[in-house]
Amino acid sequence: MTAKTMEEIVSLCKRRGFIFQSNEIYGGIKGLYDYGPMGVELKNNLKQAWWKSMVYERDDIEGLDASILSLPLVLKQSGHEETFSDPLIDCRSCKSRWRDDQIEEGKCPNCKSKDITDPRPFNLMFKTAIGPVDDGSSFAYLRPETCQQIFTNFKNVLDSTSRTIPFGIAQIGKAFRNEITPRNFIFRVREFEQMELEFFVEPGSDDKWHKYWIDKRVEWWINQGIDKSKIKLVNVEKKELSHYSKATVDIMYNFPHGEEELEGVANRTDFDLGSHTKNQNEFNIISNVLKNENSTTKLGFQKLDEKKWYIPYVIEPSAGVERGFLALLNEAYKEEKIDDNNYRIVLKLKPHLSPIKAAVIPLKKNNEKIVKISKNIKKNLQKIGLGRVMLENSGNIGKNYRRHDEIGTPICITVDFETLDDNSVTVRDRNTMEQKRINIDSLDSYYINYFN
Ligand code: GAP
């Protein structure tokens, strides 16, 4: 079975070094988390899998890594200064703060008092001062989504790569939102990472590409280990659509706390490039964009055969790294009975996502020969470059197996006294717990085949 409760996942994350409360030794702060030795590996592997599928395995997508600090002008044109807010309500009795949609029957959810304020808009963007003088005249926003810098770099990427439409720009990076009520562990946080693709297409082909990317993204999540039956596609209702969207389909996942959005796939039409371009009146922009008197660059594309310029439409699959992380942990977490008296917790992550690819365990920590062989095996497997290989030289073998089951290590390799006689090691499979002897000379190919 998968994890029963969020508490079980939170507990495993702390116990095994996946996720810690940020600033914990000073009391912590809501909505911020730190990723520990196992967490950083899983997160990197998840991001790497996305990057591979978007950039390396395709021939129509380029990558980008843009700055987090954004000029206010960018977020004015994007519509965020005007619209990126949640209605905020204060309880005058217990001083708690709520989003409007959390208030039921006009009462504070905490103390049940009816003495609450009217909702007022609260902009979710963080600001910071730029330069040595903090007089409010020169500030930047911490980007609330990664994609705006993809739009502002549209021409740079186009010119430097000679791409034609359709093509995409992919980016992974931090985004910041001053959420009023961060909650459900890493599901809704104030600092998170997004994996965003902005795919530029000709107007008229947008509906086709929108459907294409919805299918592709669902397929990708299933390949990462998400059970198809826990995914649901939801067409966002017209009145709920973001200001830039013609249509959005949310990929919903059945998280431990309920069904919620894992990723959104939006048809952003010509809103973004149309809003950030100079000479807007040269184009037939259909979206309701703010007048732009500051941009220095035309963000259109010229159809060479017709010599005609147009603003490309954008299809955007936008996924949250933390939500993916949580969904994958939830899927992988299994509690299994070994026999009448014993059970184990095992993370059945897909091997490419596992934080540790293989653990090499010397059975006797004080036997020089055994330790030396173990270190050599570790070094050789590490060189293959599939991810972190760990020399596990503490604890007894039973404890090591338990620990590596809980962090999802696909294979454990034990070096023992028999190794000294016949050059073979014990290889234990995480999923089946089966153990077999393999000659050290065949370990490299066994390891490579396992991950392929
Ligand atoms: N560029 C489009 C965009 O940002 P969004 O639906 O606001 O759209 C996209 O965010 C994804 O980012 C969401 O599907 C979710 O996975 C993730 N996300 C958004 N806000 C988040 C938060 N406060 N904490 C964690 N992840 C978040």
Coordinates of C-alpha atoms and ligand atoms in Angstrom, one line a residue:
M1 CA 0.0 0.0 0.0
T2 CA 1.1 3.6 -0.5
A3 CA 1.6 5.9 2.5
K4 CA -1.5 6.2 4.6
T5 CA -1.0 9.7 5.9
M6 CA 1.1 12.8 5.4
E7 CA 2.5 12.3 8.9
E8 CA 4.2 9.0 7.7
I9 CA 5.8 10.9 4.8
V10 CA 6.9 13.8 7.0
S11 CA 8.4 11.4 9.5
L12 CA 10.3 9.4 6.9
C13 CA 11.6 12.7 5.4
K14 CA 13.0 13.9 8.7
R15 CA 14.3 10.5 9.8
R16 CA 16.2 9.7 6.6
G17 CA 17.4 13.2 5.7
F18 CA 15.0 14.1 2.8
I19 CA 13.4 17.3 4.2
F20 CA 13.9 19.5 7.3
Q21 CA 12.0 22.5 8.5
S22 CA 13.9 25.5 7.5
N23 CA 15.6 27.6 10.3
E24 CA 14.5 24.8 12.7
I25 CA 17.0 25.6 15.4
Y26 CA 15.5 29.1 15.7
G27 CA 11.9 27.9 15.8
G28 CA 11.4 27.4 12.1
I29 CA 9.4 29.5 9.7
K30 CA 6.2 28.5 7.9
G31 CA 6.3 27.6 4.3
L32 CA 10.0 27.1 4.0
Y33 CA 11.9 23.8 3.9
D34 CA 15.4 22.6 3.5
Y35 CA 16.4 19.5 1.5
G36 CA 18.8 17.1 3.2
P37 CA 21.4 14.6 1.8
M38 CA 18.7 12.3 0.4
G39 CA 16.2 15.1 -0.6
V40 CA 18.7 17.0 -2.7
E41 CA 19.6 13.9 -4.7
L42 CA 15.9 13.0 -5.3
K43 CA 15.1 16.6 -6.3
N44 CA 18.1 16.8 -8.6
N45 CA 17.1 13.5 -10.2
L46 CA 13.6 14.6 -10.7
K47 CA 14.7 17.8 -12.3
Q48 CA 17.3 16.0 -14.4
A49 CA 14.6 13.6 -15.7
W50 CA 12.4 16.6 -16.7
W51 CA 15.4 18.3 -18.4
K52 CA 16.3 15.2 -20.3
S53 CA 12.9 14.6 -21.6
M54 CA 12.4 18.3 -22.6
V55 CA 15.8 19.4 -23.8
Y56 CA 18.1 16.4 -24.6
E57 CA 15.6 13.9 -26.0
R58 CA 13.9 16.4 -28.3
D59 CA 15.1 18.6 -31.2
D60 CA 12.8 21.6 -30.7
I61 CA 13.5 22.9 -27.2
E62 CA 16.3 25.0 -25.8
G63 CA 17.2 25.6 -22.2
L64 CA 17.6 28.8 -20.1
D65 CA 18.6 29.8 -16.6
A66 CA 17.6 33.4 -16.0
S67 CA 17.8 35.6 -13.0
I68 CA 15.4 35.5 -10.1
L69 CA 15.3 39.2 -9.3
S70 CA 13.0 40.8 -11.8
L71 CA 12.5 44.5 -12.8
P72 CA 9.0 45.7 -11.7
L73 CA 8.3 46.6 -15.3
V74 CA 8.4 43.0 -16.3
L75 CA 5.9 42.1 -13.6
K76 CA 3.8 45.1 -14.5
Q77 CA 3.5 44.1 -18.1
S78 CA 2.9 40.4 -17.2
G79 CA -0.2 41.5 -15.2
H80 CA 1.2 40.4 -11.8
E81 CA 1.4 43.8 -10.2
E82 CA -2.3 44.2 -10.9
T83 CA -3.7 40.8 -10.4
F84 CA -1.4 38.4 -8.6
S85 CA -3.2 38.7 -5.2
D86 CA -5.3 36.6 -2.9
P87 CA -8.2 38.0 -0.9
L88 CA -6.9 38.2 2.7
I89 CA -9.1 38.2 5.9
D90 CA -7.9 39.0 9.4
C91 CA -9.5 37.6 12.6
R92 CA -9.7 40.5 15.1
S93 CA -10.1 38.1 18.0
C94 CA -7.2 35.6 17.6
K95 CA -5.1 37.7 15.1
S96 CA -4.9 34.8 12.6
R97 CA -4.9 35.4 8.8
W98 CA -6.9 33.6 6.2
R99 CA -7.6 33.4 2.5
D100 CA -11.2 34.2 1.7
D101 CA -11.9 30.7 0.4
Q102 CA -10.9 29.3 3.8
I103 CA -13.6 31.1 5.7
E104 CA -16.8 29.1 6.2
E105 CA -20.1 30.6 7.4
G106 CA -18.3 34.0 8.1
K107 CA -16.3 32.5 11.1
C108 CA -12.6 32.4 11.8
P109 CA -11.6 28.7 11.2
N110 CA -9.3 28.9 14.3
C111 CA -11.3 30.5 17.1
K112 CA -14.8 30.5 15.4
S113 CA -15.1 34.3 16.1
K114 CA -17.3 36.2 13.8
D115 CA -15.2 39.4 14.3
I116 CA -13.3 39.2 11.0
T117 CA -12.3 41.9 8.5
D118 CA -13.7 42.3 5.0
P119 CA -11.5 40.6 2.4
R120 CA -8.8 42.8 0.9
P121 CA -6.4 42.1 -1.9
F122 CA -2.9 40.9 -0.8
N123 CA -0.2 40.8 -3.5
L124 CA 1.8 37.6 -3.2
M125 CA 5.0 38.9 -4.7
F126 CA 8.1 39.4 -2.5
K127 CA 10.1 42.6 -3.0
T128 CA 13.7 43.4 -2.2
A129 CA 15.8 46.5 -2.5
I130 CA 18.4 46.8 -5.2
G131 CA 21.6 48.7 -4.5
P132 CA 22.9 50.1 -1.2
V133 CA 20.2 52.6 -0.5
D134 CA 16.9 51.2 0.6
D135 CA 14.6 54.2 0.0
G136 CA 12.0 52.4 -1.9
S137 CA 13.0 54.0 -5.2
S138 CA 14.9 51.0 -6.6
F139 CA 13.5 47.6 -5.9
A140 CA 13.1 44.2 -7.6
Y141 CA 10.6 41.4 -7.2
L142 CA 11.6 37.8 -6.5
R143 CA 9.9 36.2 -9.5
P144 CA 6.6 34.5 -8.7
E145 CA 6.9 32.2 -11.7
T146 CA 9.9 31.3 -13.8
C147 CA 8.4 31.9 -17.2
Q148 CA 8.5 35.7 -17.5
Q149 CA 12.3 35.7 -18.2
I150 CA 11.7 33.2 -20.9
F151 CA 9.4 35.7 -22.6
T152 CA 11.9 38.6 -22.2
N153 CA 14.6 36.4 -23.6
F154 CA 12.6 35.2 -26.5
K155 CA 14.5 37.1 -29.2
N156 CA 17.9 36.4 -27.6
V157 CA 17.3 32.6 -27.8
L158 CA 15.7 32.8 -31.3
D159 CA 18.6 34.8 -32.7
S160 CA 21.4 32.8 -31.1
T161 CA 19.9 29.4 -32.1
S162 CA 18.3 30.1 -35.5
R163 CA 15.1 28.3 -34.4
T164 CA 11.8 28.6 -36.2
I165 CA 8.3 28.2 -34.9
P166 CA 7.3 25.8 -33.4
F167 CA 10.0 25.6 -30.7
G168 CA 10.2 25.8 -27.0
I169 CA 12.3 27.2 -24.1
A170 CA 12.6 25.2 -20.9
Q171 CA 13.7 26.5 -17.5
I172 CA 13.9 25.1 -14.0
G173 CA 14.3 27.4 -11.1
K174 CA 13.1 29.0 -7.9
A175 CA 9.9 31.0 -7.7
F176 CA 8.6 32.8 -4.6
R177 CA 5.1 33.6 -3.4
N178 CA 4.1 35.1 -0.1
E179 CA 1.4 32.6 0.4
I180 CA -1.1 33.7 3.2
T181 CA -1.5 30.2 4.5
P182 CA 1.3 27.8 3.4
R183 CA 0.2 24.2 4.2
N184 CA 0.3 20.5 3.7
F185 CA 4.0 20.1 4.1
I186 CA 5.8 21.0 0.8
F187 CA 2.6 21.2 -1.2
R188 CA 2.0 24.9 -0.7
V189 CA 5.2 26.8 0.2
R190 CA 6.6 30.3 -0.1
E191 CA 9.8 29.3 -1.9
F192 CA 9.6 26.5 -4.4
E193 CA 10.9 25.4 -7.8
Q194 CA 9.1 25.2 -11.1
M195 CA 9.9 23.2 -14.2
E196 CA 8.4 25.3 -17.0
L197 CA 8.3 25.0 -20.7
E198 CA 7.1 27.8 -22.9
F199 CA 6.3 26.3 -26.3
F200 CA 5.9 28.9 -29.1
V201 CA 3.4 28.0 -31.9
E202 CA 1.6 29.6 -34.8
P203 CA -1.8 31.0 -34.0
G204 CA -4.4 28.5 -35.1
S205 CA -2.2 25.5 -34.3
D206 CA -2.5 26.3 -30.5
D207 CA -5.4 24.0 -29.6
K208 CA -3.6 21.0 -31.3
W209 CA -0.4 21.8 -29.4
H210 CA -2.2 22.3 -26.1
K211 CA -3.7 18.8 -26.4
Y212 CA -0.3 17.4 -27.4
W213 CA 1.4 18.8 -24.3
I214 CA -1.3 17.6 -21.9
D215 CA -0.9 14.1 -23.2
K216 CA 2.9 14.3 -23.1
R217 CA 3.0 15.6 -19.5
V218 CA 0.7 12.9 -18.2
E219 CA 2.8 10.2 -20.0
W220 CA 5.9 11.7 -18.3
W221 CA 4.5 11.6 -14.8
I222 CA 3.4 8.0 -15.3
N223 CA 7.0 7.2 -16.5
Q224 CA 8.3 8.8 -13.2
G225 CA 6.2 6.3 -11.3
I226 CA 2.8 8.0 -10.7
D227 CA -0.1 5.6 -10.8
K228 CA -2.3 6.5 -13.7
S229 CA -5.5 6.0 -11.6
K230 CA -4.4 8.8 -9.2
I231 CA -4.2 11.4 -12.0
K232 CA -7.2 13.3 -13.2
L233 CA -7.4 16.1 -15.8
V234 CA -9.5 19.1 -14.9
N235 CA -10.5 21.8 -17.4
V236 CA -10.2 25.0 -15.4
E237 CA -13.6 26.9 -15.5
K238 CA -13.7 30.1 -17.5
K239 CA -14.2 32.3 -14.4
E240 CA -11.2 30.6 -12.7
L241 CA -8.8 31.1 -15.5
S242 CA -5.7 33.2 -15.0
H243 CA -5.7 36.6 -16.8
Y244 CA -3.4 35.3 -19.6
S245 CA -5.1 32.0 -20.3
K246 CA -7.5 31.0 -23.1
A247 CA -7.7 27.4 -21.6
T248 CA -5.9 25.6 -18.8
V249 CA -6.0 21.9 -18.0
D250 CA -4.8 21.1 -14.5
I251 CA -3.1 17.7 -14.0
M252 CA -4.6 16.7 -10.6
Y253 CA -3.0 14.1 -8.3
N254 CA -4.5 12.3 -5.3
F255 CA -2.1 13.7 -2.7
P256 CA -2.3 12.3 0.9
H257 CA -4.3 15.4 1.9
G258 CA -6.6 15.2 -1.1
E259 CA -6.9 15.7 -4.9
E260 CA -5.0 18.9 -5.9
E261 CA -3.0 20.4 -8.8
L262 CA 0.3 18.8 -9.6
E263 CA 0.9 20.7 -12.9
G264 CA -1.0 23.1 -15.0
V265 CA -1.0 23.2 -18.8
A266 CA -2.1 26.5 -20.2
N267 CA -2.8 28.1 -23.6
R268 CA -1.4 31.6 -22.9
T269 CA -2.1 32.7 -26.5
D270 CA -0.2 35.9 -27.5
F271 CA -0.6 37.5 -24.1
D272 CA 3.0 37.3 -23.0
L273 CA 5.0 38.1 -26.1
G274 CA 2.2 40.6 -27.0
S275 CA 2.5 42.3 -23.6
H276 CA 6.4 42.5 -23.6
T277 CA 6.9 43.5 -27.2
K278 CA 7.7 47.0 -28.5
N279 CA 5.6 48.4 -31.4
Q280 CA 2.5 46.5 -30.2
N281 CA 0.4 48.2 -32.9
E282 CA 2.3 46.6 -35.7
F283 CA 0.9 43.3 -34.6
N284 CA -2.7 42.0 -34.5
I285 CA -2.6 41.1 -30.8
I286 CA -5.8 39.4 -29.7
S287 CA -5.2 39.4 -25.9
N288 CA -6.0 42.2 -23.7
V289 CA -2.5 43.5 -23.0
L290 CA -1.2 46.5 -21.2
K291 CA 0.2 49.2 -23.4
N292 CA 4.0 48.9 -23.5
E293 CA 6.1 52.1 -23.9
N294 CA 9.3 50.7 -22.4
S295 CA 10.3 47.5 -24.3
T296 CA 13.2 47.9 -26.6
T297 CA 12.6 44.7 -28.6
K298 CA 10.1 43.3 -31.1
L299 CA 9.0 39.9 -29.8
G300 CA 7.4 38.6 -33.0
F301 CA 8.4 36.1 -35.6
Q302 CA 8.6 36.6 -39.4
K303 CA 7.1 34.0 -41.7
L304 CA 9.8 34.0 -44.3
D305 CA 7.6 32.8 -47.3
E306 CA 4.9 35.5 -46.7
K307 CA 7.3 38.1 -45.2
K308 CA 4.6 38.6 -42.5
W309 CA 5.3 39.2 -38.8
Y310 CA 3.1 37.7 -36.1
I311 CA 3.2 37.2 -32.3
P312 CA 3.5 33.4 -31.6
Y313 CA 1.1 31.8 -29.2
V314 CA 2.4 30.0 -26.1
I315 CA 1.6 26.6 -24.7
E316 CA 2.9 26.3 -21.1
P317 CA 3.2 23.1 -19.1
S318 CA 4.2 24.3 -15.7
A319 CA 5.1 21.8 -13.0
G320 CA 6.1 22.3 -9.3
V321 CA 9.2 20.3 -8.3
E322 CA 8.0 20.1 -4.6
R323 CA 4.6 18.8 -5.6
G324 CA 6.2 16.2 -7.9
F325 CA 8.6 15.2 -5.1
L326 CA 5.6 14.8 -2.7
A327 CA 3.6 12.8 -5.2
L328 CA 6.5 10.5 -6.0
L329 CA 7.3 9.9 -2.3
N330 CA 3.6 9.0 -1.8
E331 CA 3.6 6.6 -4.7
A332 CA 6.9 5.0 -3.7
Y333 CA 6.2 4.6 0.0
K334 CA 5.3 0.9 0.8
E335 CA 4.9 -0.9 4.1
E336 CA 5.5 -4.6 3.5
K337 CA 5.2 -7.6 5.6
I338 CA 8.4 -9.7 5.7
D339 CA 7.2 -12.5 8.0
D340 CA 4.8 -12.8 10.9
N341 CA 7.0 -10.6 13.2
N342 CA 8.7 -8.3 10.8
Y343 CA 7.7 -5.6 8.3
R344 CA 9.7 -3.1 6.4
I345 CA 9.2 0.4 4.9
V346 CA 10.6 0.6 1.4
L347 CA 10.6 3.4 -1.1
K348 CA 10.0 1.8 -4.4
L349 CA 11.2 4.8 -6.4
K350 CA 12.0 4.3 -10.1
P351 CA 15.8 3.6 -10.1
H352 CA 16.6 6.8 -12.0
L353 CA 15.1 8.8 -9.2
S354 CA 16.6 7.0 -6.3
P355 CA 18.9 9.3 -4.2
I356 CA 21.5 6.5 -3.9
K357 CA 22.0 4.2 -6.9
A358 CA 24.0 1.5 -5.1
A359 CA 25.4 1.0 -1.6
V360 CA 28.6 -0.8 -1.2
I361 CA 28.8 -2.5 2.2
P362 CA 32.0 -4.0 3.7
L363 CA 30.8 -6.8 6.0
K364 CA 33.8 -6.4 8.4
K365 CA 34.6 -2.7 8.9
N366 CA 38.0 -3.6 10.4
N367 CA 39.2 -6.0 7.8
E368 CA 41.6 -4.0 5.6
K369 CA 41.2 -6.2 2.5
I370 CA 37.4 -6.2 2.6
V371 CA 37.3 -2.4 3.1
K372 CA 39.8 -1.9 0.3
I373 CA 37.8 -4.0 -2.2
S374 CA 34.6 -2.1 -1.2
K375 CA 36.2 1.2 -1.7
N376 CA 37.4 0.2 -5.2
I377 CA 33.9 -1.1 -6.2
K378 CA 32.4 2.2 -5.0
K379 CA 35.0 4.2 -7.0
N380 CA 34.4 2.2 -10.2
L381 CA 30.6 2.4 -10.0
Q382 CA 30.7 6.1 -9.2
K383 CA 32.9 6.7 -12.3
I384 CA 30.1 5.3 -14.5
G385 CA 28.2 8.5 -13.7
L386 CA 24.6 7.4 -13.1
G387 CA 24.3 9.2 -9.7
R388 CA 25.6 8.8 -6.2
V389 CA 27.1 5.5 -5.1
M390 CA 27.7 5.2 -1.3
L391 CA 30.3 3.4 0.7
E392 CA 28.2 2.3 3.7
N393 CA 30.8 1.7 6.4
S394 CA 28.7 2.1 9.5
G395 CA 26.2 -0.1 11.3
N396 CA 25.4 -3.8 10.9
I397 CA 24.2 -5.4 7.7
G398 CA 20.6 -5.6 8.8
K399 CA 20.4 -1.9 9.8
N400 CA 22.1 -1.0 6.5
Y401 CA 19.5 -2.9 4.5
R402 CA 16.6 -1.3 6.4
R403 CA 18.1 2.2 5.9
H404 CA 18.6 1.6 2.2
D405 CA 15.1 0.2 1.8
E406 CA 13.7 3.4 3.4
I407 CA 15.7 5.7 1.1
G408 CA 15.0 3.6 -2.0
T409 CA 18.5 2.4 -2.9
P410 CA 17.9 -0.2 -5.7
I411 CA 20.9 -2.4 -5.0
C412 CA 23.1 -3.2 -2.1
I413 CA 26.5 -4.8 -2.7
T414 CA 28.1 -6.6 0.2
V415 CA 31.8 -7.6 0.3
D416 CA 32.5 -10.5 2.7
F417 CA 35.1 -13.2 3.4
E418 CA 34.0 -15.3 0.4
T419 CA 34.9 -12.3 -1.8
L420 CA 38.5 -12.8 -0.7
D421 CA 38.4 -16.4 -2.0
D422 CA 36.4 -16.2 -5.2
N423 CA 36.2 -12.4 -6.1
S424 CA 32.4 -12.5 -5.8
V425 CA 30.0 -10.2 -3.9
T426 CA 26.4 -10.4 -2.7
V427 CA 24.0 -8.2 -4.6
R428 CA 20.6 -7.6 -2.9
D429 CA 17.7 -6.3 -4.9
R430 CA 15.5 -3.7 -3.0
N431 CA 12.2 -4.7 -4.5
T432 CA 12.5 -8.5 -4.2
M433 CA 15.0 -8.7 -1.4
E434 CA 16.6 -11.5 -3.4
Q435 CA 20.3 -11.9 -3.0
K436 CA 22.7 -13.4 -5.5
R437 CA 26.5 -13.7 -5.9
I438 CA 28.1 -11.8 -8.8
N439 CA 31.7 -11.8 -9.8
I440 CA 33.3 -8.3 -9.3
D441 CA 34.5 -8.3 -12.9
S442 CA 30.8 -8.4 -14.1
L443 CA 29.6 -5.7 -11.6
D444 CA 30.0 -2.8 -14.0
S445 CA 27.9 -4.3 -16.7
Y446 CA 25.3 -5.6 -14.1
Y447 CA 25.0 -2.1 -12.8
I448 CA 24.7 -0.4 -16.2
N449 CA 22.1 -2.9 -17.4
Y450 CA 20.1 -2.4 -14.2
F451 CA 19.7 1.3 -14.8
N452 CA 19.1 1.0 -18.5
Ligands
GAP1 N1 3.7 30.0 -15.0 C1 2.4 29.5 -14.7 C2 2.3 29.3 -13.2 O1 3.1 29.7 -12.5 P1 0.7 28.2 -11.4 O2 -0.5 27.3 -11.6 O3 0.6 29.4 -10.6 O4 1.1 28.6 -12.9 C3 2.4 26.2 -11.7 O5 2.0 27.3 -10.9 C4 2.8 25.1 -10.8 O6 3.7 25.6 -9.8 C5 1.7 24.5 -10.0 O7 1.0 23.5 -10.7 C6 2.4 23.9 -8.8 O8 2.9 22.6 -9.1 C7 3.5 24.9 -8.5 N2 3.2 25.8 -7.5 C8 2.5 27.0 -7.6 N3 2.4 27.6 -6.4 C9 3.1 26.8 -5.5 C10 3.4 26.9 -4.1 N4 3.0 27.9 -3.3 N5 4.1 25.9 -3.5 C11 4.5 24.8 -4.2 N6 4.3 24.7 -5.5 C12 3.6 25.7 -6.2

